[in-house]
CSV table of C-alpha atoms in Angstrom, one decimal:
chain,number,residue,atom,x,y,z
A,1,MET,CA,-21.1,-73.9,-24.2
A,2,GLU,CA,-22.3,-76.7,-21.8
A,3,VAL,CA,-20.1,-79.2,-22.8
A,4,LEU,CA,-17.0,-77.1,-22.4
A,5,ASP,CA,-18.6,-75.5,-19.0
A,6,THR,CA,-18.1,-80.2,-18.0
A,7,PHE,CA,-14.9,-80.0,-19.4
A,8,VAL,CA,-13.9,-77.2,-18.0
A,9,SER,CA,-15.3,-78.3,-14.2
A,10,GLN,CA,-13.6,-81.8,-14.2
A,11,ALA,CA,-10.4,-80.4,-15.5
A,12,LYS,CA,-10.3,-78.1,-12.0
A,13,GLN,CA,-11.5,-81.1,-10.3
A,14,LEU,CA,-8.6,-82.7,-11.6
A,15,TYR,CA,-5.9,-80.6,-11.0
A,16,LYS,CA,-7.4,-80.5,-7.3
A,17,GLU,CA,-6.6,-84.2,-7.1
A,18,PHE,CA,-3.7,-84.1,-8.2
A,19,LEU,CA,-2.4,-81.4,-6.0
A,20,LEU,CA,-3.5,-83.6,-3.2
A,21,PHE,CA,-1.5,-85.9,-4.4
A,22,ARG,CA,1.3,-84.3,-4.8
A,23,ARG,CA,1.2,-82.9,-1.8
A,24,ASN,CA,0.5,-85.8,0.1
A,25,PRO,CA,1.3,-89.6,-1.8
A,26,ILE,CA,0.9,-91.8,0.9
A,27,GLU,CA,-1.7,-90.2,2.1
A,28,TYR,CA,-3.9,-89.9,-0.9
A,29,ILE,CA,-3.1,-93.6,-1.6
A,30,TYR,CA,-4.5,-94.7,1.9
A,31,LEU,CA,-7.7,-93.0,1.2
A,32,PHE,CA,-8.1,-95.9,-1.4
A,33,THR,CA,-8.0,-98.1,2.0
A,34,TYR,CA,-10.6,-96.7,3.8
A,35,PRO,CA,-14.7,-97.9,2.1
A,36,ALA,CA,-16.2,-96.6,-1.0
A,37,ASP,CA,-19.5,-97.9,0.7
A,38,LYS,CA,-19.6,-97.6,4.1
A,39,LYS,CA,-20.7,-94.7,5.5
A,40,VAL,CA,-19.6,-92.1,8.3
A,41,VAL,CA,-21.7,-91.5,10.8
A,42,ILE,CA,-21.2,-88.6,13.5
A,43,GLN,CA,-22.1,-88.3,16.7
A,44,PRO,CA,-22.8,-85.6,19.2
A,45,TYR,CA,-20.0,-85.1,21.4
A,46,ASP,CA,-20.0,-87.7,24.6
A,47,PRO,CA,-17.8,-86.9,28.1
A,48,GLU,CA,-17.6,-90.7,29.0
A,49,ILE,CA,-15.8,-91.8,25.6
A,50,THR,CA,-13.0,-89.0,27.5
A,51,LYS,CA,-13.3,-90.1,30.3
A,52,VAL,CA,-12.4,-93.7,29.2
A,53,GLY,CA,-9.6,-92.5,26.4
A,54,GLU,CA,-7.9,-90.8,29.4
A,55,MET,CA,-8.1,-94.3,31.9
A,56,LEU,CA,-6.2,-95.5,29.2
A,57,VAL,CA,-3.8,-93.7,28.1
A,58,ASN,CA,-3.0,-93.4,32.5
A,59,ASN,CA,-2.5,-97.3,32.1
A,60,ILE,CA,-0.6,-96.8,29.8
A,61,LYS,CA,1.6,-94.3,31.2
A,62,THR,CA,1.8,-96.3,34.3
A,63,LEU,CA,3.2,-99.4,32.1
A,64,LEU,CA,5.2,-97.8,30.2
A,65,PRO,CA,6.7,-94.6,31.6
A,66,GLU,CA,9.4,-94.0,29.6
A,67,MET,CA,7.1,-94.1,26.4
A,68,PRO,CA,4.9,-90.5,25.9
A,69,ALA,CA,1.2,-91.6,24.9
A,70,TYR,CA,-1.0,-89.1,22.7
A,71,TYR,CA,-4.5,-89.3,23.2
A,72,ILE,CA,-5.6,-87.2,19.8
A,73,GLY,CA,-9.0,-87.4,17.8
A,74,SER,CA,-12.1,-85.9,18.3
A,75,SER,CA,-13.1,-87.6,22.0
A,76,ALA,CA,-10.1,-86.1,23.1
A,77,LEU,CA,-10.3,-82.2,21.3
A,78,ARG,CA,-14.0,-82.7,23.6
A,79,ILE,CA,-16.2,-82.8,19.9
A,80,ALA,CA,-18.8,-84.8,17.8
A,81,GLY,CA,-16.7,-87.9,16.1
A,82,GLN,CA,-17.0,-91.4,15.6
A,83,ARG,CA,-17.3,-92.7,19.2
A,84,ASP,CA,-13.4,-94.0,19.0
A,85,ILE,CA,-10.8,-93.2,20.5
A,86,ASP,CA,-6.8,-93.1,19.1
A,87,ILE,CA,-4.0,-93.1,21.4
A,88,TYR,CA,-0.7,-93.2,19.4
A,89,ILE,CA,2.2,-93.6,22.1
A,90,ALA,CA,6.5,-92.9,20.9
A,91,CYS,CA,8.1,-96.5,20.8
A,92,PRO,CA,11.2,-97.0,18.7
A,93,PRO,CA,11.2,-100.1,16.5
A,94,GLU,CA,13.8,-101.7,18.8
A,95,HIS,CA,11.2,-101.5,21.8
A,96,PHE,CA,8.4,-102.7,19.8
A,97,SER,CA,8.1,-106.7,21.0
A,98,SER,CA,9.1,-105.5,24.6
A,99,SER,CA,6.6,-103.2,24.5
A,100,GLU,CA,4.2,-104.8,23.0
A,101,LYS,CA,4.3,-107.4,25.6
A,102,LYS,CA,3.6,-105.4,28.6
A,103,LEU,CA,0.3,-103.7,26.6
A,104,ILE,CA,-1.1,-107.0,25.5
A,105,PRO,CA,-2.6,-107.3,29.6
A,106,LEU,CA,-4.1,-103.7,28.7
A,107,LEU,CA,-5.2,-104.3,25.5
A,108,GLY,CA,-5.3,-107.7,24.4
A,109,LYS,CA,-4.7,-109.4,21.5
A,110,LEU,CA,-2.7,-107.6,18.7
A,111,HIS,CA,-4.5,-105.9,15.7
A,112,LYS,CA,-1.1,-105.2,12.7
A,113,LYS,CA,1.9,-105.5,13.2
A,114,LYS,CA,4.3,-103.7,10.6
A,115,SER,CA,7.6,-102.3,10.4
A,116,LYS,CA,6.8,-98.4,12.0
A,117,PHE,CA,3.7,-99.6,14.5
A,118,VAL,CA,2.0,-102.2,16.2
A,119,GLN,CA,-2.2,-101.4,16.8
A,120,TRP,CA,-4.5,-102.5,19.0
A,121,LEU,CA,-8.2,-102.0,17.5
A,122,TYR,CA,-11.0,-103.4,19.7
A,123,ARG,CA,-14.3,-102.0,21.0
A,124,LYS,CA,-14.9,-100.8,24.9
A,125,ASN,CA,-18.1,-99.2,27.1
A,126,SER,CA,-19.6,-98.8,22.7
A,127,CYS,CA,-17.1,-97.4,21.0
A,128,MET,CA,-13.6,-98.4,18.6
A,129,VAL,CA,-10.2,-98.2,20.7
A,130,ASP,CA,-6.9,-97.7,18.4
A,131,VAL,CA,-4.2,-97.6,20.4
A,132,LEU,CA,-0.5,-97.5,18.1
A,133,LEU,CA,3.3,-98.2,19.6
A,134,VAL,CA,4.6,-96.1,16.9
A,135,ASP,CA,7.9,-95.3,15.4
A,136,PRO,CA,8.4,-91.3,16.1
A,137,ARG,CA,10.4,-90.3,13.0
A,138,SER,CA,7.4,-91.5,11.2
A,139,SER,CA,5.8,-89.2,9.5
A,140,MET,CA,2.5,-90.7,10.0
A,141,PHE,CA,2.8,-90.0,13.9
A,142,LYS,CA,4.2,-86.6,13.2
A,143,LYS,CA,1.7,-85.7,11.0
A,144,ALA,CA,-0.8,-87.4,13.8
A,145,VAL,CA,0.4,-85.6,17.3
A,146,LYS,CA,1.4,-82.2,15.0
A,147,THR,CA,-3.1,-81.8,13.6
A,148,TYR,CA,-3.7,-82.9,16.8
A,149,GLU,CA,-2.0,-79.9,18.0
A,150,VAL,CA,-2.4,-77.6,15.2
A,151,LEU,CA,-6.2,-78.5,16.1
A,152,LYS,CA,-6.2,-77.8,20.0
A,153,ALA,CA,-4.4,-74.8,19.3
A,154,ASP,CA,-6.3,-73.0,16.7
A,155,LYS,CA,-9.9,-72.2,17.7
A,156,GLU,CA,-10.8,-71.2,14.4
A,157,LEU,CA,-9.5,-74.4,12.8
A,158,LEU,CA,-11.0,-76.4,15.1
A,159,GLU,CA,-14.9,-74.8,14.0
A,160,GLU,CA,-13.9,-75.7,10.3
A,161,TYR,CA,-13.3,-79.1,11.3
A,162,LYS,CA,-15.9,-79.7,13.0
A,163,LYS,CA,-18.3,-78.4,10.8
A,164,LEU,CA,-16.9,-80.6,8.2
A,165,LYS,CA,-17.9,-83.4,10.5
A,166,GLU,CA,-21.3,-81.8,11.1
A,167,GLN,CA,-21.6,-82.0,6.9
A,168,SER,CA,-20.6,-85.6,6.6
A,169,SER,CA,-22.2,-87.7,8.0
A,170,HIS,CA,-23.3,-88.5,4.2
A,171,LEU,CA,-20.1,-89.3,3.1
A,172,SER,CA,-18.6,-92.4,2.8
A,173,MET,CA,-15.7,-93.3,4.7
A,174,ARG,CA,-13.4,-93.0,1.9
A,175,GLU,CA,-14.8,-89.2,0.9
A,176,TYR,CA,-14.7,-88.0,5.0
A,177,GLN,CA,-11.0,-89.1,4.9
A,178,LYS,CA,-10.5,-87.1,1.9
A,179,LYS,CA,-12.4,-83.8,2.9
A,180,LYS,CA,-10.4,-84.3,5.9
A,181,LEU,CA,-7.1,-84.8,4.2
A,182,GLU,CA,-7.9,-80.9,2.0
A,183,LEU,CA,-9.1,-79.4,4.8
A,184,PHE,CA,-5.2,-80.1,6.9
A,185,ASP,CA,-3.3,-80.0,3.8
A,186,LYS,CA,-4.6,-76.4,3.1
A,187,THR,CA,-3.5,-75.6,6.8
A,188,ILE,CA,-1.2,-77.5,8.4
């Protein structure tokens, strides 16, 4: 009987994984780019990080007034997180080159350049800053902005997200991202 229970439990887990993959194939596969051995460290909300993020967005809007900039993520939501700042700038790919030239004096050297986004990733005032010039038609952009907007508007979901974060400090980065994907998959 114990063997059967184990089999049923594993089959349910496999089915759950399959459904998550089926509904979010790109995000699910991307989970495997996160380290399985690096632990997540969730820290209490720090209003100073929000001030840095807001100042950065204002500077970006001064340099690129025609491009909408979205400050998203935990520090923008004013909740516990990984001491990071996430900013998405809606920018059609044909404007990547001219926009990145304007941003380099503010953000420094590029971290990554792809067909649908350009990324800066650096440390500032003891926090990580992740800025993306991203194609507003891309699913990456749409999902990130929609997730932020839903969390900001839905206090119940935000509380569930806070609890997930509180319970995640012992998890690997990959497992943490998977838990977030599961939460947002069933709600957004």
